[in-house]
Short mmCIF file of C-alpha atoms in Angstrom, two decimals:
data_model
loop_
_atom_site.label_atom_id
_atom_site.label_comp_id
_atom_site.label_asym_id
_atom_site.label_seq_id
_atom_site.Cartn_x
_atom_site.Cartn_y
_atom_site.Cartn_z
CA MET B 1 0.03 0.03 -0.01
CA TYR B 2 1.30 3.45 -0.91
CA ALA B 3 1.11 6.42 1.50
CA ARG B 4 -1.48 9.06 0.85
CA LEU B 5 -0.60 12.70 0.30
CA SER B 6 -0.86 14.05 3.87
CA PRO B 7 1.78 11.75 5.44
CA ARG B 8 4.04 12.27 2.43
CA ILE B 9 3.91 16.03 2.93
CA GLN B 10 4.52 15.65 6.64
CA ALA B 11 7.56 13.47 6.00
CA LEU B 12 8.79 15.90 3.31
CA LEU B 13 8.58 18.80 5.72
CA ILE B 14 10.50 16.93 8.43
CA ASP B 15 13.13 15.78 5.92
CA SER B 16 13.45 19.31 4.46
CA LEU B 17 14.12 20.77 7.86
CA ILE B 18 16.78 18.14 8.61
CA ALA B 19 18.38 18.48 5.14
CA SER B 20 18.43 22.30 5.51
CA PHE B 21 20.14 22.02 8.91
CA VAL B 22 22.73 19.57 7.51
CA PHE B 23 23.26 21.75 4.51
CA ILE B 24 23.95 24.82 6.64
CA ILE B 25 26.36 22.86 8.83
CA SER B 26 28.04 21.51 5.65
CA ILE B 27 28.42 25.04 4.22
CA LEU B 28 30.04 26.25 7.46
CA LEU B 29 32.48 23.32 7.48
CA VAL B 30 33.34 23.67 3.79
CA SER B 31 33.70 27.42 4.15
CA ALA B 32 36.18 26.86 7.02
CA LEU B 33 38.12 24.39 4.92
CA VAL B 34 38.09 26.73 1.93
CA ASN B 35 39.29 29.65 3.99
CA ASN B 36 42.03 27.66 5.78
CA LEU B 37 43.29 25.74 2.73
CA GLY B 38 43.07 28.48 0.16
CA PHE B 39 40.75 26.43 -1.99
CA ASP B 40 39.38 28.70 -4.65
CA ASN B 41 36.84 26.55 -6.63
CA GLN B 42 33.59 27.70 -5.09
CA TYR B 43 31.44 25.56 -7.39
CA LEU B 44 33.20 22.43 -6.18
CA ALA B 45 32.99 23.63 -2.60
CA ALA B 46 29.19 24.15 -2.99
CA ALA B 47 28.76 20.69 -4.54
CA ILE B 48 30.71 19.15 -1.63
CA ALA B 49 28.50 21.03 0.85
CA PHE B 50 25.44 19.71 -0.94
CA ILE B 51 26.38 16.00 -0.80
CA PRO B 52 25.68 15.32 2.92
CA ALA B 53 22.23 16.96 2.78
CA PHE B 54 21.22 15.08 -0.36
CA SER B 55 22.67 11.77 0.88
CA ILE B 56 20.63 11.48 4.12
CA GLU B 57 17.47 10.21 2.45
CA PRO B 58 18.97 7.56 0.15
CA ILE B 59 21.17 6.23 2.93
CA MET B 60 18.29 6.01 5.35
CA LEU B 61 16.07 4.39 2.67
CA SER B 62 18.64 1.64 2.09
CA VAL B 63 19.52 1.09 5.78
CA LYS B 64 16.21 1.70 7.61
CA GLY B 65 13.56 1.46 4.91
CA GLY B 66 12.63 5.17 5.18
CA SER B 67 13.94 8.68 5.69
CA ILE B 68 13.77 10.24 9.15
CA GLY B 69 10.52 11.95 8.15
CA HIS B 70 9.15 8.69 6.72
CA LEU B 71 9.92 6.81 9.90
CA LYS B 72 8.46 9.58 12.03
CA VAL B 73 5.06 9.50 10.28
CA GLY B 74 4.96 5.72 9.80
CA ILE B 75 5.84 5.44 6.09
CA ARG B 76 8.08 2.58 4.91
CA VAL B 77 9.82 2.43 1.54
CA LYS B 78 10.58 -1.00 0.18
CA SER B 79 11.13 -2.72 -3.07
CA ALA B 80 7.92 -3.87 -4.76
CA SER B 81 9.64 -7.06 -5.93
CA THR B 82 11.48 -8.12 -2.74
CA GLY B 83 9.64 -6.31 0.03
CA LYS B 84 13.01 -5.24 1.43
CA PRO B 85 14.56 -1.82 1.72
CA LEU B 86 15.93 -0.34 -1.47
CA ASN B 87 19.55 -0.89 -2.39
CA ILE B 88 21.65 2.29 -2.24
CA VAL B 89 21.81 2.77 -6.04
CA VAL B 90 18.03 2.57 -6.42
CA ALA B 91 17.60 4.79 -3.33
CA TYR B 92 19.81 7.48 -4.88
CA MET B 93 18.02 7.24 -8.23
CA ARG B 94 14.64 7.53 -6.43
CA SER B 95 15.85 10.54 -4.46
CA MET B 96 17.16 12.26 -7.60
CA ILE B 97 13.81 11.80 -9.39
CA LYS B 98 12.00 13.06 -6.34
CA PHE B 99 14.27 16.07 -6.07
CA LEU B 100 14.01 16.92 -9.79
CA LEU B 101 10.24 16.41 -10.16
CA GLY B 102 9.20 17.62 -6.70
CA ILE B 103 5.58 18.84 -6.42
CA PRO B 104 4.44 17.54 -9.78
CA SER B 105 5.41 14.07 -8.63
CA LEU B 106 3.13 14.38 -5.68
CA ILE B 107 0.15 15.29 -7.90
CA PHE B 108 0.30 11.71 -9.12
CA VAL B 109 -0.55 10.56 -5.57
CA LEU B 110 -3.96 12.18 -5.97
CA THR B 111 -4.56 10.76 -9.51
CA THR B 112 -3.33 7.14 -9.45
CA ARG B 113 -5.24 4.19 -8.10
CA LYS B 114 -2.51 3.08 -5.81
CA HIS B 115 -1.55 6.66 -4.70
CA GLN B 116 1.92 6.37 -6.26
CA ALA B 117 4.17 9.32 -6.88
CA ILE B 118 6.38 9.36 -9.93
CA HIS B 119 9.41 8.42 -7.82
CA ASP B 120 7.62 5.38 -6.45
#
């Protein structure tokens, strides 16, 4: 059974707050490294700061079967074929699709019979 829209939005809000906090901490740490090491590629520094915030969800999906927000609201993410948590590669692909398609993906929850989002 797929989660309905309300718990998905609750989980998304929780995960967004956590990712924002991690991103801010990452920016501060990368900024300190950039300033202390004389590293001048700001695009690479920004990408490095983004990695921890983006990696929380796929790692949690593959290890625990849900992100922190999912687990808090009672949503579990598992493979339709095995019933087990997603492997890390699939979890990263799912998170990338979810990140790129965002809100339009959630509209599918309202329009599909099984309440599936595009990233499901």
